[in-house]
PDB file of C-alpha atoms in Angstrom:
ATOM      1  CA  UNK A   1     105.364 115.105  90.393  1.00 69.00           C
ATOM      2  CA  UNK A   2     106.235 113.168  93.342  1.00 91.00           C
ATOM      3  CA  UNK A   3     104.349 111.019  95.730  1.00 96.00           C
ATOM      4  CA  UNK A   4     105.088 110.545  99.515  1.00 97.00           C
ATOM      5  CA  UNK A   5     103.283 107.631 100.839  1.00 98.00           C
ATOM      6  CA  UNK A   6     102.759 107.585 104.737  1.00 98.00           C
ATOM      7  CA  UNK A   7     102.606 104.415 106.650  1.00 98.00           C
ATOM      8  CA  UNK A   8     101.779 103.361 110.389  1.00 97.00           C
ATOM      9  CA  UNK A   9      99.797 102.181 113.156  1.00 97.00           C
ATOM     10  CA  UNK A  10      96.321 103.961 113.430  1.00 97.00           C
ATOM     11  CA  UNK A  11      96.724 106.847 115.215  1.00 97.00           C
ATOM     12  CA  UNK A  12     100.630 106.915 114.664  1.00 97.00           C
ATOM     13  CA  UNK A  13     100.691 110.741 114.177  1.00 96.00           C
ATOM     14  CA  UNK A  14     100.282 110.511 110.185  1.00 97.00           C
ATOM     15  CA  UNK A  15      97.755 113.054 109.519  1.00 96.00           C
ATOM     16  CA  UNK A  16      99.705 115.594 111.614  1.00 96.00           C
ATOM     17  CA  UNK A  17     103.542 114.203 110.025  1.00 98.00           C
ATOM     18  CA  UNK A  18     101.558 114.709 106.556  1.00 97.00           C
ATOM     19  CA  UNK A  19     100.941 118.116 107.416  1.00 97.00           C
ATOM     20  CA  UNK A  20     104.342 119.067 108.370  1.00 98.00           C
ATOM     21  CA  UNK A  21     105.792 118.213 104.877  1.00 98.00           C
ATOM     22  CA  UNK A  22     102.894 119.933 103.158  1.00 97.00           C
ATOM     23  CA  UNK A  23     103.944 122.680 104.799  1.00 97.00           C
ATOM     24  CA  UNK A  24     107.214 122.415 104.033  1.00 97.00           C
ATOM     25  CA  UNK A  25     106.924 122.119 100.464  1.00 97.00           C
ATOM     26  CA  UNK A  26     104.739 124.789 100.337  1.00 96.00           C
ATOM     27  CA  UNK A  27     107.119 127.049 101.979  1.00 96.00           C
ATOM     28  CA  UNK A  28     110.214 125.534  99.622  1.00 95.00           C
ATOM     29  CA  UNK A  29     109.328 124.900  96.573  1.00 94.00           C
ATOM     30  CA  UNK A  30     106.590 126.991  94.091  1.00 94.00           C
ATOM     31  CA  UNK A  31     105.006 123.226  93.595  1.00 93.00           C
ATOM     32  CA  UNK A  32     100.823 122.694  94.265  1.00 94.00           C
ATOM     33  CA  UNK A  33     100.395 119.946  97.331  1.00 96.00           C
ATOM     34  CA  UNK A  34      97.572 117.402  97.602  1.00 96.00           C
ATOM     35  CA  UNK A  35      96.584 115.595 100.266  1.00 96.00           C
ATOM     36  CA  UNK A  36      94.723 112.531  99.645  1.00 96.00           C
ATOM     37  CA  UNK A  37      93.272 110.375 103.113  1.00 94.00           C
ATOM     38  CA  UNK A  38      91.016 108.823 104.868  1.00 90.00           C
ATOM     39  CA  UNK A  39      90.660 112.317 106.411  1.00 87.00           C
ATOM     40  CA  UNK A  40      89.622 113.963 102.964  1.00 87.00           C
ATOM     41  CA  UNK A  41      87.274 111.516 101.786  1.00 87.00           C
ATOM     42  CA  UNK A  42      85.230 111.253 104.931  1.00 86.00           C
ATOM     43  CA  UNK A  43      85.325 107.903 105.735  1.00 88.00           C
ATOM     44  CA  UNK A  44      83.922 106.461 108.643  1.00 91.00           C
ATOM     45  CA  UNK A  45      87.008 104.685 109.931  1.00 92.00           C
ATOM     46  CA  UNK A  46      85.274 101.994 112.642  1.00 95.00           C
ATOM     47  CA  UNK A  47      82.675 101.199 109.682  1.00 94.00           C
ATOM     48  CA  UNK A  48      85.498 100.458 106.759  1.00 94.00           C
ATOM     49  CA  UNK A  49      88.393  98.674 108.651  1.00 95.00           C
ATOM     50  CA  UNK A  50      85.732  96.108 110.489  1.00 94.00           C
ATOM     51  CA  UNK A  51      84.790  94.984 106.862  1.00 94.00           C
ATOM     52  CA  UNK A  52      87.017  93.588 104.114  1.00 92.00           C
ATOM     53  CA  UNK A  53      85.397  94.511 100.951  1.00 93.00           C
ATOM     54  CA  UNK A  54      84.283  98.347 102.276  1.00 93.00           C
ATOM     55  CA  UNK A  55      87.853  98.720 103.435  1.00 95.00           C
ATOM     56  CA  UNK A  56      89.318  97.251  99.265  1.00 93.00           C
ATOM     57  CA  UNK A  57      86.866  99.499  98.408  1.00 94.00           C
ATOM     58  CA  UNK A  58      88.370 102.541 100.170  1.00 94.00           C
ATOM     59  CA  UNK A  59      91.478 101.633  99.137  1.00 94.00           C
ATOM     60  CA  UNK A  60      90.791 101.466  95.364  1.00 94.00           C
ATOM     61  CA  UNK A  61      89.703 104.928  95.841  1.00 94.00           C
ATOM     62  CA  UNK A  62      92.572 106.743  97.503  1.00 95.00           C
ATOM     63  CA  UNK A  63      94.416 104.809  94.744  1.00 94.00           C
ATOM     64  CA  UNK A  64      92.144 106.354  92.174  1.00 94.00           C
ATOM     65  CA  UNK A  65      92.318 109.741  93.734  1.00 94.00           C
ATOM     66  CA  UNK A  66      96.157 109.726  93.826  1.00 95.00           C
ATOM     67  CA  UNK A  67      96.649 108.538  90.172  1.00 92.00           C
ATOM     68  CA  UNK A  68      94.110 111.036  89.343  1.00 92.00           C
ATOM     69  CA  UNK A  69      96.249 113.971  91.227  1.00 92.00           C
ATOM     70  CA  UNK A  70      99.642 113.114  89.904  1.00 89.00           C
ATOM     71  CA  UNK A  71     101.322 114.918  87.289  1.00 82.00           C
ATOM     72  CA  UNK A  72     104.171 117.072  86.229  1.00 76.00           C
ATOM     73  CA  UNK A  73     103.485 119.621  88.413  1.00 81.00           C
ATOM     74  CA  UNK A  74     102.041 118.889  91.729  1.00 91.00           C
ATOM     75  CA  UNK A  75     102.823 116.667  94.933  1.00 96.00           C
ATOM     76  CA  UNK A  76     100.510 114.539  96.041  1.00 97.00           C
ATOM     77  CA  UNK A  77     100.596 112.807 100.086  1.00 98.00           C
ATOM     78  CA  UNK A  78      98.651 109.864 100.721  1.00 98.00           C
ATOM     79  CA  UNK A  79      97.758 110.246 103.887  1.00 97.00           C
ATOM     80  CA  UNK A  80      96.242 106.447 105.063  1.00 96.00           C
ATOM     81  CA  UNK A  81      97.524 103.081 107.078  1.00 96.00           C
ATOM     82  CA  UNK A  82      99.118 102.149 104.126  1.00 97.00           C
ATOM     83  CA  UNK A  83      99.916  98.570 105.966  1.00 96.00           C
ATOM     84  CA  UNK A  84      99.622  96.238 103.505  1.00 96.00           C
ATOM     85  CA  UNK A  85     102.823  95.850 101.556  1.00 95.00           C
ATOM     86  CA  UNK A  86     101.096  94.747  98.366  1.00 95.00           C
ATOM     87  CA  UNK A  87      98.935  97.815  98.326  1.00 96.00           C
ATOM     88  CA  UNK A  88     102.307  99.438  98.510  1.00 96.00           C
ATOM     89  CA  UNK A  89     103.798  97.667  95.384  1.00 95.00           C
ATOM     90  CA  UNK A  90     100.525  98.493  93.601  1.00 94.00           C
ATOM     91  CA  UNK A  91     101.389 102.273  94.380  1.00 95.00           C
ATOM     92  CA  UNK A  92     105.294 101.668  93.312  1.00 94.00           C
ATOM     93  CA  UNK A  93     103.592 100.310  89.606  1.00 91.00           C
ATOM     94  CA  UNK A  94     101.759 103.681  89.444  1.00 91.00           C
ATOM     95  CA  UNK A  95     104.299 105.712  89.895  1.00 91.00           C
ATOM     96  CA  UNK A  96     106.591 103.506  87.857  1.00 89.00           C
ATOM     97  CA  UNK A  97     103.597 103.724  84.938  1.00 87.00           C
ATOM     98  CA  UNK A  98     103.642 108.164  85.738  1.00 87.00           C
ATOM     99  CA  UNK A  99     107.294 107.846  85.249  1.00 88.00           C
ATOM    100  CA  UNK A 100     107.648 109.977  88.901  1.00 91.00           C
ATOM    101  CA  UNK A 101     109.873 109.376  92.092  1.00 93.00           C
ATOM    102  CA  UNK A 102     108.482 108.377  95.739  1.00 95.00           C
ATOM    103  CA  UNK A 103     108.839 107.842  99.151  1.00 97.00           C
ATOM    104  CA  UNK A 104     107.844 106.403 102.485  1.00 98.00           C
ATOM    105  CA  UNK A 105     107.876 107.906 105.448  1.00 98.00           C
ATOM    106  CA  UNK A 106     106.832 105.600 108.445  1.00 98.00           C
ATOM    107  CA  UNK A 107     105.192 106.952 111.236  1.00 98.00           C
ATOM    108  CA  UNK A 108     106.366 104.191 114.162  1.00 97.00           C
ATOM    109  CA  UNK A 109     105.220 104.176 117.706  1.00 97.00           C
ATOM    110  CA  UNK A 110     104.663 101.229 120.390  1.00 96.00           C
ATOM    111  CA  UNK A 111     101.139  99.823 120.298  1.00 96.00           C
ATOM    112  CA  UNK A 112     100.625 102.003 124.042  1.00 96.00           C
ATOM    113  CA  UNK A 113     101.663 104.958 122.501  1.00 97.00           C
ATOM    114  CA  UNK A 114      99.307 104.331 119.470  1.00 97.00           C
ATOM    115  CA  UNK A 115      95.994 103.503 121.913  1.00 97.00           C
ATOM    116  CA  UNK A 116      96.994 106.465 124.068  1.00 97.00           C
ATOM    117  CA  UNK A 117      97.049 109.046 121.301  1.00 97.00           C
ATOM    118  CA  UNK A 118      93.712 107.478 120.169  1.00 97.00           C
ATOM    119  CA  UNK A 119      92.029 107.863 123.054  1.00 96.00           C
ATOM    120  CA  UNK A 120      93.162 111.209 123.593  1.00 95.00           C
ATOM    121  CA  UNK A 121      90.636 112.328 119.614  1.00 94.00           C
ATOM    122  CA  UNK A 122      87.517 113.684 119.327  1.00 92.00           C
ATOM    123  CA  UNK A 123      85.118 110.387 120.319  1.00 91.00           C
ATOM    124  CA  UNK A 124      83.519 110.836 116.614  1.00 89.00           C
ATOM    125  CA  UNK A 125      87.493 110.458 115.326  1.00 91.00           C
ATOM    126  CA  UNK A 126      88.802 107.565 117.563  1.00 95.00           C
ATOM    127  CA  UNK A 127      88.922 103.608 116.501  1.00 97.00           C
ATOM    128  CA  UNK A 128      87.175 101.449 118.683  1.00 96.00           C
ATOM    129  CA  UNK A 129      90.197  99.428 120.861  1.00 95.00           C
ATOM    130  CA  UNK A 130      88.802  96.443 118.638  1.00 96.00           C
ATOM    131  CA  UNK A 131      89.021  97.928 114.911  1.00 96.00           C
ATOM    132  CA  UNK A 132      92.554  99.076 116.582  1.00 97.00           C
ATOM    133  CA  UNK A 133      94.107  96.067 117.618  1.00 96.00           C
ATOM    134  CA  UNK A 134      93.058  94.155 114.689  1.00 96.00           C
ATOM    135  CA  UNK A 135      94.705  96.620 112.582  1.00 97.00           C
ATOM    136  CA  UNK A 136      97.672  96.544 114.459  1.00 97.00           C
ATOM    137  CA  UNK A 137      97.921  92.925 113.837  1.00 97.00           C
ATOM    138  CA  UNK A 138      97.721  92.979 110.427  1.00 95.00           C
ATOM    139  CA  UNK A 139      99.789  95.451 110.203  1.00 97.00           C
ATOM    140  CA  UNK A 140     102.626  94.894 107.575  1.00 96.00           C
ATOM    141  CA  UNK A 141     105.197  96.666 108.599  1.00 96.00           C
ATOM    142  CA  UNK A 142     107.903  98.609 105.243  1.00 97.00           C
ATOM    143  CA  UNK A 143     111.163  97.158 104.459  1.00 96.00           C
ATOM    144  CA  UNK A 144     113.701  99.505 103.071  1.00 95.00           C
ATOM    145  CA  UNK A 145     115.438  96.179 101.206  1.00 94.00           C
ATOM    146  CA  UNK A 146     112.341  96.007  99.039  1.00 95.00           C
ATOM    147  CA  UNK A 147     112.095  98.558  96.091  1.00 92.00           C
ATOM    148  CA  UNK A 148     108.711  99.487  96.724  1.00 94.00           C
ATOM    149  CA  UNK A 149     109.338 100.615 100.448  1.00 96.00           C
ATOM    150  CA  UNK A 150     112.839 103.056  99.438  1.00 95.00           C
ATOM    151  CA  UNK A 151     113.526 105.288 100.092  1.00 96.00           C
ATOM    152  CA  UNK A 152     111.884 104.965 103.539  1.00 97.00           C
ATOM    153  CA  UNK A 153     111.887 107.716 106.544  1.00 98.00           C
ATOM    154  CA  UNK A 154     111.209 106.080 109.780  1.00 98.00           C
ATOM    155  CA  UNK A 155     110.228 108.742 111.947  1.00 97.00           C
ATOM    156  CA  UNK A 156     109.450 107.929 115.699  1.00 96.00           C
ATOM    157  CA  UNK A 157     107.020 110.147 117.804  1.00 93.00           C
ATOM    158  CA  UNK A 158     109.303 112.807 119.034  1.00 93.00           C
ATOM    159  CA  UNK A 159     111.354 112.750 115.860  1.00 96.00           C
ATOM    160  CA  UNK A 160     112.046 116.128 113.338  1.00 96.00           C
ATOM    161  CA  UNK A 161     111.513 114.953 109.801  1.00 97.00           C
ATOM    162  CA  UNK A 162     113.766 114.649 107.737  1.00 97.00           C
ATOM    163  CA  UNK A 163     113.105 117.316 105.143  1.00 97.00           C
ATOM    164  CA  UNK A 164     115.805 118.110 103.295  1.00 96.00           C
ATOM    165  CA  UNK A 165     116.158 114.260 102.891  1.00 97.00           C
ATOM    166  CA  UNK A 166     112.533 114.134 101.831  1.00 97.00           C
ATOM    167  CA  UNK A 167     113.060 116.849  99.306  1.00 96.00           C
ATOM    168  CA  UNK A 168     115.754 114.973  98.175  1.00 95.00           C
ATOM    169  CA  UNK A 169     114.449 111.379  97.707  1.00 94.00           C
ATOM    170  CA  UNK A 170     111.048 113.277  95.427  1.00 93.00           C
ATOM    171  CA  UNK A 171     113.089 115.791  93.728  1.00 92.00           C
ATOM    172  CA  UNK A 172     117.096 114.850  93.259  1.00 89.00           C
ATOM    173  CA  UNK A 173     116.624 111.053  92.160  1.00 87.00           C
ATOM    174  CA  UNK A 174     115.507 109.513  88.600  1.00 84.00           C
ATOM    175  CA  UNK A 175     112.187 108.089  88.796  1.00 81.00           C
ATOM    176  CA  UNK A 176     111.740 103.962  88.495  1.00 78.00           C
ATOM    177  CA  UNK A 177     112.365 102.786  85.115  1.00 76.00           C
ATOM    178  CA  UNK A 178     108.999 101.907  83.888  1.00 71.00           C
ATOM    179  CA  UNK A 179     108.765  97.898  82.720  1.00 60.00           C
ATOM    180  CA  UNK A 180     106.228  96.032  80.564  1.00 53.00           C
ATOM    181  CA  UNK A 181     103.480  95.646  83.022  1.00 51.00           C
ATOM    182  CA  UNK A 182     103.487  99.473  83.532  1.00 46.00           C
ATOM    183  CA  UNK A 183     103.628 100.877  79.895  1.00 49.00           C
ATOM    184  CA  UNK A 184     101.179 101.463  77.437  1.00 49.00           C
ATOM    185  CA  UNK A 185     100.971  98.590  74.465  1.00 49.00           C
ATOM    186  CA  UNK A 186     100.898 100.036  71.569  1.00 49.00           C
ATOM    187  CA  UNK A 187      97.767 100.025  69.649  1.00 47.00           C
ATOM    188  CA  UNK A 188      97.334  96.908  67.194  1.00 51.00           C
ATOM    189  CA  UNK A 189      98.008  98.102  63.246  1.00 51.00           C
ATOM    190  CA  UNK A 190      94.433  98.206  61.183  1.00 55.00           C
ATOM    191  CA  UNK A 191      94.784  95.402  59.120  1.00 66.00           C
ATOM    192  CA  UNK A 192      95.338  92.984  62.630  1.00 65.00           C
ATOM    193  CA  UNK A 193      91.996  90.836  62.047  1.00 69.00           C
ATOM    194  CA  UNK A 194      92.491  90.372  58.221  1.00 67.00           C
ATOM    195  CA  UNK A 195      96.117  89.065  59.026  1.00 74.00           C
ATOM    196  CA  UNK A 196      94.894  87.263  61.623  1.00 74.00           C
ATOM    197  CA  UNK A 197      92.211  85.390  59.703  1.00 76.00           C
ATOM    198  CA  UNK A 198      94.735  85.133  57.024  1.00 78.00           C
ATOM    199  CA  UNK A 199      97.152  83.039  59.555  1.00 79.00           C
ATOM    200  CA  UNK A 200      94.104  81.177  60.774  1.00 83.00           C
ATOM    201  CA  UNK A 201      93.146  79.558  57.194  1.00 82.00           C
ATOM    202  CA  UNK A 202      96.419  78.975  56.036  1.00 81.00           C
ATOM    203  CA  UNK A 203      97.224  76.554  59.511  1.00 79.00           C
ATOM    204  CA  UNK A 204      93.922  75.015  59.172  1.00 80.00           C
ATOM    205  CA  UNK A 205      94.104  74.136  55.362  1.00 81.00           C
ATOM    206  CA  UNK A 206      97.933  72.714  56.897  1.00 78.00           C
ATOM    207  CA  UNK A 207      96.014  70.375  58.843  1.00 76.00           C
ATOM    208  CA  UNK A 208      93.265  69.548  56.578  1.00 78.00           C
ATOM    209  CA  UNK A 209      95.439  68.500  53.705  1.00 79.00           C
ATOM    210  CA  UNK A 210      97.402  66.734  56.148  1.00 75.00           C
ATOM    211  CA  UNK A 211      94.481  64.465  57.279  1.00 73.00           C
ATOM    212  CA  UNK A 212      94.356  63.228  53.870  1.00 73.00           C
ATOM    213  CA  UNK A 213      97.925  61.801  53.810  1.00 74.00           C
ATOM    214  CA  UNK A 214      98.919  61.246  57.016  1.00 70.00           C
ATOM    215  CA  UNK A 215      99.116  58.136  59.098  1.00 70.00           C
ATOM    216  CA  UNK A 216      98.904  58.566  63.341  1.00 72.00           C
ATOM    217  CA  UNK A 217     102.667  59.363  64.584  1.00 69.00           C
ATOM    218  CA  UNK A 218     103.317  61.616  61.684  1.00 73.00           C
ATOM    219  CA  UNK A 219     104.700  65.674  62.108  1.00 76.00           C
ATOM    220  CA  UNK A 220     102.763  68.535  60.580  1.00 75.00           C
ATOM    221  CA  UNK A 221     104.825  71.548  59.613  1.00 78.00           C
ATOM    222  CA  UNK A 222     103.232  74.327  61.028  1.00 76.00           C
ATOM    223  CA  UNK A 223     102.639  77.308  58.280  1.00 77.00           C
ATOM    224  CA  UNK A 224     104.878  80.409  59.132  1.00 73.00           C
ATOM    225  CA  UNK A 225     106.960  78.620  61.797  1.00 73.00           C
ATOM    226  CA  UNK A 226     109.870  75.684  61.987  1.00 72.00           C
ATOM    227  CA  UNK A 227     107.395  74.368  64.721  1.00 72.00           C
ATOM    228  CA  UNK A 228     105.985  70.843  63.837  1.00 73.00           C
ATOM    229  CA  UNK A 229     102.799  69.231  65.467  1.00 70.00           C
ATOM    230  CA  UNK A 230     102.003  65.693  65.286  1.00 71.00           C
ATOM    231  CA  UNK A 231      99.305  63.945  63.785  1.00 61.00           C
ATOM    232  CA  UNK A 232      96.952  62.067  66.352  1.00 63.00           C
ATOM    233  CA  UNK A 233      93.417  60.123  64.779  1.00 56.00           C
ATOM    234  CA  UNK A 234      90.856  60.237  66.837  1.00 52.00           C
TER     235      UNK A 234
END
């Protein structure tokens, strides 16, 4: 089932936006909703986003976590920054590869607004002004013009969401056609290594018998093919 991707500045009002639409769908619809986050895997925010592989690492496993939670029947929220766009295509391929619509919704506030709220948390749940304002600055913020980003919600701090529009985007349009990076290959048949090996001697023994005739400048017909190599002594 569907998967709403959240997106903003830390302390943008995510967690609490996220909330609201579990809530809704739980109210609407007779459909099981996960939340997957920073929040529900514990991590220690300040530790993860001052270090580059720790914070990969975190997100390979909300990615994990998400794939593992979607299916047929269930909605899944990932609840995270989310601000790197080509994180965000990496989550369009999954759900391309699940054959199952998405969204965005985009938390936005003003950097102020953003360091106000954060200072406002528990101490043990705050970013350090640091971790924030680096974060900030990398911060990539979702285009609606790019597949991977639409539909988008941009919902600003005082803001209702959107929910019927929401419900709309995850449950009243097709999901992405899936392409050849996101399906399955087929499995090779049994006899792939003996025809294989079969191919392999007969353009060998082509080239060998060749060597016997040919003079430097001459083409080699290529067994199987109309492609022709030429003939180089070295």
């Amino acid at each position: 089932m569907p998967l709403v991707v959240m997106c903003g500045f830390p302390s943008s009002g995510k967690t609490r936006r996220a909330n609201e639409i579990k809530d809704y769908f739980e109210k609407n619809t007779d459909k099981k909703v996960h939340v997957v986050g920073d929040g529900t895997m514990c991590i220690e925010k300040n530790t993860v986003y001052a270090e580059s592989q720790r914070e990969k690492n975190v997100r390979g496993s909300l990615k994990a976590e998400v794939e593992r939670k979607v299916n047929k029947d269930d909605i899944v929220i990932l609840d995270s920054l989310n601000y790197i766009k080509g994180y965000r295509y990496e989550l369009f391929c999954l759900i391309k590869h699940t054959q199952t619509p998405h969204c965005l919704v985009y938390c936005l506030t003003s950097v102020e607004v953003s360091s106000a709220w954060n200072s406002n948390r528990e101490p043990k749940e705050q970013y350090t002004q640091e971790i924030l304002d680096a974060l900030v600055l990398r911060f990539e913020a979702p285009d609606s013009r790019n597949r991977w980003d639409s539909p988008l919600f941009t919902v600003q701090q005082d803001d209702t969401l959107p929910f019927e529009g929401i419900y709309d985007a995850v449950f009243k349009r097709k999901a992405p056609p899936p392409n050849q990076s996101t399906l399955s290959q087929p499995l090779s048949s049994t006899n792939f290594l003996y025809e294989l090996d079969k191919v392999t001697q007969e353009v060998l023994m082509a080239i060998l018998n060749a060597q016997k005739t040919s003079i430097p400048g001459d083409l080699i017909a290529v067994p199987g093919t109309t492609d022709k190599i030429s003939f180089l002594y070295i």
